[in-house]
Short mmCIF file of C-alpha atoms in Angstrom, two decimals:
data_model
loop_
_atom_site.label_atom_id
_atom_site.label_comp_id
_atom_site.label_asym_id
_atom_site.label_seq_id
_atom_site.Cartn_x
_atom_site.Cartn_y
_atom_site.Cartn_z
CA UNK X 14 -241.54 -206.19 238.98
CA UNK X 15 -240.26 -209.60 236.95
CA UNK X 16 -239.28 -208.94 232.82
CA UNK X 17 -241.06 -210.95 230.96
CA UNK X 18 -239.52 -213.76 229.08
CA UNK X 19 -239.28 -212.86 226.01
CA UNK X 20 -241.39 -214.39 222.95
CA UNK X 21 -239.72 -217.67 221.35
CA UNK X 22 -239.82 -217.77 217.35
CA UNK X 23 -240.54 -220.88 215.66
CA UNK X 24 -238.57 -221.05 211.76
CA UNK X 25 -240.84 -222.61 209.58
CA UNK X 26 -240.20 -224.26 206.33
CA UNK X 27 -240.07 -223.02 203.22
CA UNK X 28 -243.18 -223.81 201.38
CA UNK X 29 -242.95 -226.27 198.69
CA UNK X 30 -244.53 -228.10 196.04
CA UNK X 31 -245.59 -231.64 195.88
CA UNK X 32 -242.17 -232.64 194.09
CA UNK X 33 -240.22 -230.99 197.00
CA UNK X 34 -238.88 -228.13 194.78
CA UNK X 35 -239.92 -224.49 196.07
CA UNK X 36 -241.95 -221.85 194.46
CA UNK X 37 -238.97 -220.16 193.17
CA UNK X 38 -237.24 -222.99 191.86
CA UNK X 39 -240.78 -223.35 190.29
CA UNK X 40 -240.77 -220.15 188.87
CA UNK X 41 -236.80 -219.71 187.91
CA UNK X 42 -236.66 -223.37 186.26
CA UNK X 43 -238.87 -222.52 182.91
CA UNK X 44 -236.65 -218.87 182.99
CA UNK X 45 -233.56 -221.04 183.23
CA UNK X 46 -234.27 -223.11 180.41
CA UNK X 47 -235.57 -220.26 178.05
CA UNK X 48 -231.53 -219.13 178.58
CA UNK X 49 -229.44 -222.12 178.81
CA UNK X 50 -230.55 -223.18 175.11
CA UNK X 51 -229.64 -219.79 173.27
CA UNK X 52 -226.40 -219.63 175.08
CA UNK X 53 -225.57 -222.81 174.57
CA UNK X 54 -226.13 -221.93 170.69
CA UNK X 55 -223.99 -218.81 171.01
CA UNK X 56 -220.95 -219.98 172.45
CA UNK X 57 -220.89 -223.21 169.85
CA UNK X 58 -221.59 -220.74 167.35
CA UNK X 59 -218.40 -218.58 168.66
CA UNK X 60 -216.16 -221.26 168.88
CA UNK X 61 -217.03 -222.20 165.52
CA UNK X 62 -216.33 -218.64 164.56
CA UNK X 63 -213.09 -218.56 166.17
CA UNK X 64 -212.05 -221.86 164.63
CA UNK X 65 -212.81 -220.89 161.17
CA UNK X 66 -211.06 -217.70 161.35
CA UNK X 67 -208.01 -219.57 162.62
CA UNK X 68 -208.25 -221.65 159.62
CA UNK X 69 -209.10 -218.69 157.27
CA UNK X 70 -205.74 -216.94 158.59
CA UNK X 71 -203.54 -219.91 158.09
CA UNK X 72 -204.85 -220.15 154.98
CA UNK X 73 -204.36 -216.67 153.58
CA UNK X 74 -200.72 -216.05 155.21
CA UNK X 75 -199.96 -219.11 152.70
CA UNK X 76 -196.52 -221.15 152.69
CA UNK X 77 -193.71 -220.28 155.18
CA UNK X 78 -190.04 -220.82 154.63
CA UNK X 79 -188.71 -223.32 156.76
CA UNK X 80 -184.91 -223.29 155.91
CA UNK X 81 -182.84 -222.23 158.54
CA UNK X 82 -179.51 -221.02 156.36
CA UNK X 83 -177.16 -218.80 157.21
CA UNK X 84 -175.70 -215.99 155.00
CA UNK X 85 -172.30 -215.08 157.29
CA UNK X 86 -170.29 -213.93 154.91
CA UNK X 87 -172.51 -213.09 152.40
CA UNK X 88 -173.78 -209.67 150.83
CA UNK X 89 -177.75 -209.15 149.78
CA UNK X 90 -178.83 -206.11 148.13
CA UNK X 91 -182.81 -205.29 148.52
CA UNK X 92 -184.41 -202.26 146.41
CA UNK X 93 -187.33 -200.85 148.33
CA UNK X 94 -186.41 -202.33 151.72
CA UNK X 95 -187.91 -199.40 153.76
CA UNK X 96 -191.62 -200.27 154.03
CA UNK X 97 -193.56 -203.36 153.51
CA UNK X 98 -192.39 -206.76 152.20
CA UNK X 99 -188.88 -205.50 151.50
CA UNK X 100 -188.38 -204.68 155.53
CA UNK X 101 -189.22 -208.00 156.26
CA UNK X 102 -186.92 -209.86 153.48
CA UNK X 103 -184.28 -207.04 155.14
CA UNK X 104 -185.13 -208.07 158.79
CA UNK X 105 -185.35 -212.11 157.98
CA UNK X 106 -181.64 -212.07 156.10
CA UNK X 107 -179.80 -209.64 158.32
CA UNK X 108 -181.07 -212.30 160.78
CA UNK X 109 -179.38 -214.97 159.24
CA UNK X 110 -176.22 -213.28 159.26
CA UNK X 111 -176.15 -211.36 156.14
CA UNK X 112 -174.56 -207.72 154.95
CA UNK X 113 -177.48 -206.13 154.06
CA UNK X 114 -177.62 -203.30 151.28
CA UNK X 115 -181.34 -201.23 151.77
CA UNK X 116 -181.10 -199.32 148.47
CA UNK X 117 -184.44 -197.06 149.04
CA UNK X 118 -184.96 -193.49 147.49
CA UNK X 119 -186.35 -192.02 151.34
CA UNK X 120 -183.35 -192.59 153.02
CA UNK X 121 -185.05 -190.81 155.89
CA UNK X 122 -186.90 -193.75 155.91
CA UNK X 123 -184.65 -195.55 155.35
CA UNK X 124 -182.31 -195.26 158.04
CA UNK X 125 -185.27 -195.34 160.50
CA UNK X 126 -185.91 -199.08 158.91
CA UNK X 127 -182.19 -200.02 159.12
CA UNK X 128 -181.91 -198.87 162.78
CA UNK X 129 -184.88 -200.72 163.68
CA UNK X 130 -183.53 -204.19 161.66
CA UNK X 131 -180.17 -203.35 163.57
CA UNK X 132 -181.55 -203.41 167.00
CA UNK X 133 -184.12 -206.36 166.26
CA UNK X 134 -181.36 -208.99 164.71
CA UNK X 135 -178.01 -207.67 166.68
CA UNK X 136 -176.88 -207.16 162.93
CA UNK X 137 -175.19 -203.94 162.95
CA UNK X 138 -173.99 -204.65 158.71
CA UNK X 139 -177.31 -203.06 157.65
CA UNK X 140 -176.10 -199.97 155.53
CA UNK X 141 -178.31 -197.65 152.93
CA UNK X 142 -177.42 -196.45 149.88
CA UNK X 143 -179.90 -193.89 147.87
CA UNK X 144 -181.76 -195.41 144.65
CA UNK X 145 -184.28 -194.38 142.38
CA UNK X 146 -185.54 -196.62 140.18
CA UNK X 147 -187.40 -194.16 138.44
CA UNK X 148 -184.54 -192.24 136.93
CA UNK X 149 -181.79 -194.05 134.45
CA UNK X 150 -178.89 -191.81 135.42
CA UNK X 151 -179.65 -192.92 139.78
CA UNK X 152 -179.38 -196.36 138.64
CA UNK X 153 -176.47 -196.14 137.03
CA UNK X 154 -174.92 -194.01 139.37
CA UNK X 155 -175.85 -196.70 142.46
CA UNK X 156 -174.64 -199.71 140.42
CA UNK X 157 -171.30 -197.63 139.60
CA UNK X 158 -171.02 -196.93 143.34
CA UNK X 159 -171.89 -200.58 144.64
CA UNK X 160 -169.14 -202.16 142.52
CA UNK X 161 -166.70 -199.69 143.21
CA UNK X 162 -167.80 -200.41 147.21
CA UNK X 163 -168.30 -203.64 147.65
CA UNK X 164 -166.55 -206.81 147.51
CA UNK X 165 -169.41 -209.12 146.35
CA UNK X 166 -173.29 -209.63 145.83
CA UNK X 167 -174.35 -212.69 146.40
CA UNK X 168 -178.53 -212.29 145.88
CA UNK X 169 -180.16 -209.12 144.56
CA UNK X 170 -183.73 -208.73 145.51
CA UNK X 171 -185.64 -206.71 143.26
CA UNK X 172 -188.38 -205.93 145.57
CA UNK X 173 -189.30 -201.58 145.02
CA UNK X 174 -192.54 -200.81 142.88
CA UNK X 175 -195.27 -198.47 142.40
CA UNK X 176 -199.13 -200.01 142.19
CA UNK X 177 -201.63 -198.13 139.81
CA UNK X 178 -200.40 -195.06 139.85
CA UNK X 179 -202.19 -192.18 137.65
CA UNK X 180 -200.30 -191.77 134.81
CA UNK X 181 -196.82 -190.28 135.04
CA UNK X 182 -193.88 -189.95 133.13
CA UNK X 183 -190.40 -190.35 134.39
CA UNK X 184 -187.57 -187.65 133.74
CA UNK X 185 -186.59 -190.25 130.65
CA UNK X 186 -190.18 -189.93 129.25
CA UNK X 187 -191.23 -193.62 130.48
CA UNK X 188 -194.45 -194.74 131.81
CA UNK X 189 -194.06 -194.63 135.62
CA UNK X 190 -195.08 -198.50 136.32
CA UNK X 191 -193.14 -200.00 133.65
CA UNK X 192 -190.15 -197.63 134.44
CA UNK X 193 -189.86 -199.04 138.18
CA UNK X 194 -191.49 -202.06 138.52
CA UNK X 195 -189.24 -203.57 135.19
CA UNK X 196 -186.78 -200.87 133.73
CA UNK X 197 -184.97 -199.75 136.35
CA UNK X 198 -184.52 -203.22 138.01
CA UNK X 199 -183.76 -204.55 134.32
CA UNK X 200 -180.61 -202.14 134.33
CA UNK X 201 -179.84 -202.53 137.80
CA UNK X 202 -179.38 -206.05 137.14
CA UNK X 203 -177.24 -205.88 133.70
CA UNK X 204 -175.24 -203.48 135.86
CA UNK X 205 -174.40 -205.75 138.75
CA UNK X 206 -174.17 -209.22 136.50
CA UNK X 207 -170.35 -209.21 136.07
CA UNK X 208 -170.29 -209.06 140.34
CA UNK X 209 -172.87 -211.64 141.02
CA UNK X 210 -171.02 -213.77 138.15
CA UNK X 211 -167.83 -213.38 140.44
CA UNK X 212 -169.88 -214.67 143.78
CA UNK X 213 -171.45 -217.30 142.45
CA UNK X 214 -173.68 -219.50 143.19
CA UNK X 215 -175.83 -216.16 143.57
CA UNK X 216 -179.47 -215.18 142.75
CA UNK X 217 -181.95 -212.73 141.84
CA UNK X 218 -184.97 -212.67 142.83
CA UNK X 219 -187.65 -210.02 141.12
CA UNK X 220 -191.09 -209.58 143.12
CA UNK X 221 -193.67 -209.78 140.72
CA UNK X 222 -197.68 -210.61 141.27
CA UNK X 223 -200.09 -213.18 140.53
CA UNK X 224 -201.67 -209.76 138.30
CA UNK X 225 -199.62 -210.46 135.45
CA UNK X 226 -202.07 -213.17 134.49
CA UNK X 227 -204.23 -210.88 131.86
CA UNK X 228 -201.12 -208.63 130.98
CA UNK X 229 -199.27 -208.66 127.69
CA UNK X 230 -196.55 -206.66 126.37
CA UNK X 231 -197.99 -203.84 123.93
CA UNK X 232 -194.84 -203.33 121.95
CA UNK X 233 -196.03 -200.81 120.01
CA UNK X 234 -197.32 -198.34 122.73
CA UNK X 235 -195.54 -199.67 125.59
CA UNK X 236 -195.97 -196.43 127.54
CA UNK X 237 -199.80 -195.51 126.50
CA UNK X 238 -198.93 -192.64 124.60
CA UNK X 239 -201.78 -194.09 122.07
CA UNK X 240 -204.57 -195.71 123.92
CA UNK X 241 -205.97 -194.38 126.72
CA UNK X 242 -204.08 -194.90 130.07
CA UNK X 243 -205.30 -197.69 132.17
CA UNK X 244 -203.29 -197.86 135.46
CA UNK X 245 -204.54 -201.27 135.75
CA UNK X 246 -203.44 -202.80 132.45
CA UNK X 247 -200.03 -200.89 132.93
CA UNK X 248 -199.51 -202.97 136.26
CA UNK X 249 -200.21 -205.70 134.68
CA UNK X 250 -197.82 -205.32 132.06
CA UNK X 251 -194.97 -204.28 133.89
CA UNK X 252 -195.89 -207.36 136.61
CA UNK X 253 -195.53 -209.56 133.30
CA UNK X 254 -192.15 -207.92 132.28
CA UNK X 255 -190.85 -208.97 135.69
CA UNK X 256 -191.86 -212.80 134.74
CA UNK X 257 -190.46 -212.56 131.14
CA UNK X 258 -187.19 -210.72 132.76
CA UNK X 259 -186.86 -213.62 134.75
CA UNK X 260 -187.59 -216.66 132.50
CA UNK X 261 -185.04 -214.60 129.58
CA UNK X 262 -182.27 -213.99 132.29
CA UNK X 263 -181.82 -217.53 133.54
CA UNK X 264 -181.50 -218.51 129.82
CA UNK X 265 -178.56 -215.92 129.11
CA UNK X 266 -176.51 -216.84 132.30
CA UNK X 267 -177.23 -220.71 132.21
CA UNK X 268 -173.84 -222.41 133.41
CA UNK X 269 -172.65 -219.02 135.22
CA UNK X 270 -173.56 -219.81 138.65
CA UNK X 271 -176.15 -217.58 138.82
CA UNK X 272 -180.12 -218.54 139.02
CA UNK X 273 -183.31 -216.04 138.78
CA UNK X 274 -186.56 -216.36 140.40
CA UNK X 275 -189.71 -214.83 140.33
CA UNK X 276 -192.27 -214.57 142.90
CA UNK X 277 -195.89 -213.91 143.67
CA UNK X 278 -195.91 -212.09 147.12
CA UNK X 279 -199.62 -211.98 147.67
CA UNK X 280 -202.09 -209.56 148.59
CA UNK X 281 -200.47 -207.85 151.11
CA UNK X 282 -201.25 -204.81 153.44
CA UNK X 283 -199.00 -202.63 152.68
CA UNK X 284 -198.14 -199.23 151.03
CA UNK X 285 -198.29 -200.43 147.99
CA UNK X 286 -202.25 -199.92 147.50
CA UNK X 287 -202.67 -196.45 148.32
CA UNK X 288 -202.99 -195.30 144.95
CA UNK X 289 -205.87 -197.73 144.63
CA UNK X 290 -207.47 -195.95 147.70
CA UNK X 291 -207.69 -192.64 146.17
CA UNK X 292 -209.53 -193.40 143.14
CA UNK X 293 -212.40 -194.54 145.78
CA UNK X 294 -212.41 -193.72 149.01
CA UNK X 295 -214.78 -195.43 150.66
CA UNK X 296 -212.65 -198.92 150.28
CA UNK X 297 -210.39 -197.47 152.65
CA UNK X 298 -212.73 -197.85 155.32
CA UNK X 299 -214.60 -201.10 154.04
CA UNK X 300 -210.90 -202.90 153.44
CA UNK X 301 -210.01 -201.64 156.80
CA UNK X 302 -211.13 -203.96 159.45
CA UNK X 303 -211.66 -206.98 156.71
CA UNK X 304 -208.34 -206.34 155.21
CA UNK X 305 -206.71 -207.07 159.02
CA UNK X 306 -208.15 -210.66 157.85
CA UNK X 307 -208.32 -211.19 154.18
CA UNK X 308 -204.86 -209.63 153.54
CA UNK X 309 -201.53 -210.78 154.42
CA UNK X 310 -199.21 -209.74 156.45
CA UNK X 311 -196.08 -207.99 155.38
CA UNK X 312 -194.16 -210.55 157.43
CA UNK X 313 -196.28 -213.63 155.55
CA UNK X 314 -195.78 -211.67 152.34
CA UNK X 315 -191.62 -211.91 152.61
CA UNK X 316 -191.76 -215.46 152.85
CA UNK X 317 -191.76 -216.67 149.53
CA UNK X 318 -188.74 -214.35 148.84
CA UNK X 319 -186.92 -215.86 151.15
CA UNK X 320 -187.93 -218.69 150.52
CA UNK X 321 -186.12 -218.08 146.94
CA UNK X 322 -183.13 -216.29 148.55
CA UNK X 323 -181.82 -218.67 150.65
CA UNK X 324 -183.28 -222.36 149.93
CA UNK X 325 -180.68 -224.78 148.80
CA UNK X 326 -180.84 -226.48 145.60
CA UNK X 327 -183.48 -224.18 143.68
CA UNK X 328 -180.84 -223.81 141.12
CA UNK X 329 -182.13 -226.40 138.45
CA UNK X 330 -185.21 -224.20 138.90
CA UNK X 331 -183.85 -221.25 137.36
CA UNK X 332 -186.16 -219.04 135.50
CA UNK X 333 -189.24 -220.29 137.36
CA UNK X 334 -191.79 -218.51 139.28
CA UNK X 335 -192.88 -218.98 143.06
CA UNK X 336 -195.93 -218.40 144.91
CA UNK X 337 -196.14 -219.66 148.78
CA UNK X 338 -192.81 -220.85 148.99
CA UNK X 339 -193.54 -223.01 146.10
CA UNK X 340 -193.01 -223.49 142.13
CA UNK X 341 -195.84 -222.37 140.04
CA UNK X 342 -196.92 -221.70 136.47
CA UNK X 343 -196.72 -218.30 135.25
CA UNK X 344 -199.16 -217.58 133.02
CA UNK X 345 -199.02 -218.55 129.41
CA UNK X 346 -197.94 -215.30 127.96
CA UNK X 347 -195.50 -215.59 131.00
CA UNK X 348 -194.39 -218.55 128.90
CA UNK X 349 -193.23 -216.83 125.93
CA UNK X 350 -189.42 -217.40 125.19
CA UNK X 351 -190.22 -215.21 121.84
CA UNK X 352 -191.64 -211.83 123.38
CA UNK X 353 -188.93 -212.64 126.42
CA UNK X 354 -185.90 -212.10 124.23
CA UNK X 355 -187.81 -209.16 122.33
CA UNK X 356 -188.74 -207.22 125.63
CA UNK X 357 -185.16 -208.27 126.50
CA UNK X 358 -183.68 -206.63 123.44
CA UNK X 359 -186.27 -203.03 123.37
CA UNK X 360 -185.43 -203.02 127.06
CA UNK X 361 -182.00 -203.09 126.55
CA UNK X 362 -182.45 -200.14 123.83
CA UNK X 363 -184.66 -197.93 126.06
CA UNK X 364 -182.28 -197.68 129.41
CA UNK X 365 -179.23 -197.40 126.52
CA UNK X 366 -177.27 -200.71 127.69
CA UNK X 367 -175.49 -202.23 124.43
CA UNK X 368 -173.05 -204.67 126.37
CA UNK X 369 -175.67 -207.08 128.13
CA UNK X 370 -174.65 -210.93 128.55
#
């Protein structure tokens, strides 16, 4: 019995239409359409997005300091330099070479910092030394120390300070704020003048904030022990003491060798803001993911002070005040040569120093 041969299969086209495209392409062409516009849309729309925040960033993280200096040699003394902008200033100058002096009141903390700026820079001069800027006697006691330590200070940042804090009084009875963010940093400074005379050309450099526009100096109640406590207006005050400190110091060591800056940091994620936090809550979460884009950096933050630390030829700008690595005007009660030499004088009175230059 023969198999039979088995069936042949003939392939037949795919049908079509008239313009030679098939029914699918038929169908799927109007489908791809619909999509290709919107996406199209989307990703311009995203790279527009992207650009802008690139912008907005470079923007916010303002100027950066661009001078490449070296400090071998030299000896830089930074209050607060645990946490925040102060690490950074620590980190940028060790990097160049420097002795740095952390003077922080954690010195758990502390040391953690200086370990980390150690390993980072190859630096291993990085020391601490405890400092509260809260209490008279610690200040006095860490300038005593310092001079009776070291050979020489050539800048001394005054970078430690509290942000609108509730209303506290120091062991010497003084209003928290102006206490650390002026008082303590105005002794500290008187303290260490006849060193920083003997290393000149040297600098200070105090860290104020754009947030003493809108301050003024309440000589009467300087530590609201009359009118109701405002945490804000006290920050502003003691931000506008740091200006005036600044503006009356240059004029009282003019022809010394030693210059004074002050800066404007900006609005920096940091620390610093917590206070601010727990009167409302809820703007720790909404500042959370915006602030990771409206805020600078501590890192952008430090720049100006460096910039003021270690750019030559700032000297002729003694007394001035710097925001983004460049000169700005303070404010016009920032301005005032008359309520500079009085807050010089009361300050003077209050931390009990009678020899000042």
């Amino acid at each position: 019995m023969r198999a039979e041969a088995p069936a042949e299969f003939t392939v037949l086209p795919w049908p079509s239409s008239a313009g030679g495209g098939s029914d699918l392409d038929t169908e799927l062409g109007p489908v791809q359409e619909n999509w290709s516009g919107p996406l199209l849309r989307c990703g311009a729309l995203l790279g527009i997005t992207v650009i802008c925040v690139a912008v907005l960033r470079r923007y916010i993280g303002g100027g950066v300091c661009h001078c490449s200096s070296r400090l071998d040699g030299r000896t830089v003394l930074i209050t607060g330099a645990n946490s925040g902008i102060g690490k950074e200033t620590a980190r940028d100058l060790a990097g160049r070479g420097a002795r740095v002096v952390m003077a922080c009141r954690d010195l758990t903390r502390a040391e953690q910092a200086a370990e980390e700026i150690r390993r980072g820079t190859g630096n291993g001069n990085v020391v601490i030394r405890h400092l509260d800027l809260a209490s008279v006697y610690s200040v006095r006691q860490f300038a005593k120390d310092f001079v009776d330590s070291e050979d020489r200070l050539d800048v001394l940042i005054n970078n430690a300070g509290v942000m609108m804090c509730p209303k506290w009084l120091t062991e010497d009875g003084f209003e928290t704020q102006l206490a650390v963010n002026h008082l303590g940093h105005f002794l500290l400074t008187n303290m260490l003048l006849p060193m920083l005379k003997s290393s000149a050309p040297s600098r200070v450099v105090n860290v104020s904030s754009i947030a003493h526009h809108g301050g003024r100096i309440d000589f009467d109640d300087l530590f609201f022990s009359r009118k109701p406590y405002s945490p804000l207006d006290s920050y502003r005050q003691s931000k506008l003491a740091n200006i005036l400190f600044t503006r009356e110091l240059a004029h009282r060591v003019k022809g010394s060798g030693v210059s004074s800056f002050s800066v404007h940091p900006g609005i920096i994620r940091t620390e610093l803001v917590r206070h601010v936090m727990d009167w409302f809550p809820p703007l720790r979460l909404i500042l959370k993911v915006p602030g990771l884009l409206l805020l600078k950096s501590p890192w952008q933050g430090s720049q100006t002070t460096v910039f003021c630390a270690v750019t030559p030829g700032l000297e002729q700008r003694s007394g001035s005040y710097f925001s983004d690595c460049a000169e700005k005007d303070a404010s016009p009660e920032g301005r005032d040569d008359d309520v500079a030499r009085r807050l010089w004088e009361e300050s003077a009175r209050l931390v009990g120093l009678k020899d000042t230059c």
